[in-house]
């Protein structure tokens, strides 16, 4: 039973008693958390635990001593369980308290906003409204119409018949031969002229679509296009309107030039350039060394367009201009990749939330 054969049975029992009692007390008291406490429990009451083994030993004890031996082991077990239960209760309360402390919620703190704040207009919307506001202040009315457009309104009436090479240049999305996603908002002006007689001063604006994708093109972008038709409308008037528009938008010091160009729907046609804001006209990487940056297209409405909308070109004249909202925003805020507007990078967009 026990290698300590020199001791009397009573002594053996006494030894079990005092040694094990002390051990039980020391080990249970030393347990710092529930995990350690469980280890102590296994050490004494597990399959090979001290008390378990003592209990098993009972079969080797002479019959007349069994009663006393059994009672001793039983006392040990009871001692263990009493201390263990108290300890367990204390540790559980401690654990609960610390969990509660760790996850304490202060309901008086302001809600987490994750830095998002309130919603704000996208920079393109701001630029779009700014351009429209300037034109509205000069007396223009804002019109819009459908985005899925007939080829007649998008091309033919604008002096681009089926074989006109400019149709290709528009990188059109076709539904069929006669139906397209509008490639510019000039189609809206055709619809407006067919329904209204001069004088008119309108801005057509909204989404337009071209199959193109790089740093300065996205398949969808926004245009703001003006049209004035009246008796005696002149190129000088057009220049005045465009000067007012561009210098209000970019600043009064902006230098402009009108450069002769070509559009099927205007004659004469011009492109408006702005002195490069980076080098102020001396030539740099941004303006490709020319000193000038192209801002918009414009011109006097072509007689062919008037014929298509039944306006008498001997009585009326008109001017038109068109610009991309994204391009205007890029120029104003020195952004070199148009796609940034659509990536929805919060840090990028947040620069203009004010
Ligand atoms: N509609 C033209 C375009 O989308 C722009 C433009 C409008 C040019 C009016 C001249 C006059 O390219």
PDB file of C-alpha atoms and ligand atoms in Angstrom, residues 170 183-186 189 210 221 223 225-226 263 265-266 269-270 296-299 320-323, ligand 1:
ATOM      1  CA  UNK A 170     -18.271  60.420 -80.234  1.00  0.00           C
ATOM      2  CA  UNK A 183     -23.180  61.561 -76.270  1.00  0.00           C
ATOM      3  CA  UNK A 184     -23.808  65.212 -75.404  1.00  0.00           C
ATOM      4  CA  UNK A 185     -26.654  67.317 -74.056  1.00  0.00           C
ATOM      5  CA  UNK A 186     -26.982  69.212 -77.357  1.00  0.00           C
ATOM      6  CA  UNK A 189     -31.377  71.731 -77.185  1.00  0.00           C
ATOM      7  CA  UNK A 210     -19.092  57.814 -74.437  1.00  0.00           C
ATOM      8  CA  UNK A 221     -19.603  62.207 -67.453  1.00  0.00           C
ATOM      9  CA  UNK A 223     -21.985  68.363 -69.471  1.00  0.00           C
ATOM     10  CA  UNK A 225     -24.157  73.342 -72.532  1.00  0.00           C
ATOM     11  CA  UNK A 226     -25.599  76.762 -73.327  1.00  0.00           C
ATOM     12  CA  UNK A 263     -17.805  71.443 -84.793  1.00  0.00           C
ATOM     13  CA  UNK A 265     -23.225  72.173 -85.451  1.00  0.00           C
ATOM     14  CA  UNK A 266     -21.517  75.571 -85.209  1.00  0.00           C
ATOM     15  CA  UNK A 269     -16.519  77.418 -84.197  1.00  0.00           C
ATOM     16  CA  UNK A 270     -13.967  78.102 -81.537  1.00  0.00           C
ATOM     17  CA  UNK A 296     -14.670  74.499 -73.696  1.00  0.00           C
ATOM     18  CA  UNK A 297     -16.060  74.471 -77.235  1.00  0.00           C
ATOM     19  CA  UNK A 298     -18.358  77.092 -78.712  1.00  0.00           C
ATOM     20  CA  UNK A 299     -19.574  78.743 -81.896  1.00  0.00           C
ATOM     21  CA  UNK A 320     -23.828  77.601 -78.335  1.00  0.00           C
ATOM     22  CA  UNK A 321     -21.149  76.379 -75.977  1.00  0.00           C
ATOM     23  CA  UNK A 322     -20.479  73.162 -74.169  1.00  0.00           C
ATOM     24  CA  UNK A 323     -18.172  71.981 -71.410  1.00  0.00           C
TER      25      UNK A 323
HETATM   26  N1  LIG B   1     -21.680  69.372 -77.908  1.00  0.00           N
HETATM   27  C1  LIG B   1     -20.264  69.491 -78.019  1.00  0.00           C
HETATM   28  C2  LIG B   1     -19.600  68.236 -77.488  1.00  0.00           C
HETATM   29  O1  LIG B   1     -20.190  67.532 -76.721  1.00  0.00           O
HETATM   30  C3  LIG B   1     -19.720  70.705 -77.309  1.00  0.00           C
HETATM   31  C4  LIG B   1     -20.087  71.965 -77.994  1.00  0.00           C
HETATM   32  C5  LIG B   1     -21.285  72.569 -77.746  1.00  0.00           C
HETATM   33  C6  LIG B   1     -19.208  72.527 -78.887  1.00  0.00           C
HETATM   34  C7  LIG B   1     -21.617  73.717 -78.410  1.00  0.00           C
HETATM   35  C8  LIG B   1     -19.540  73.702 -79.547  1.00  0.00           C
HETATM   36  C9  LIG B   1     -20.727  74.284 -79.299  1.00  0.00           C
HETATM   37  O2  LIG B   1     -18.511  67.912 -77.834  1.00  0.00           O
END
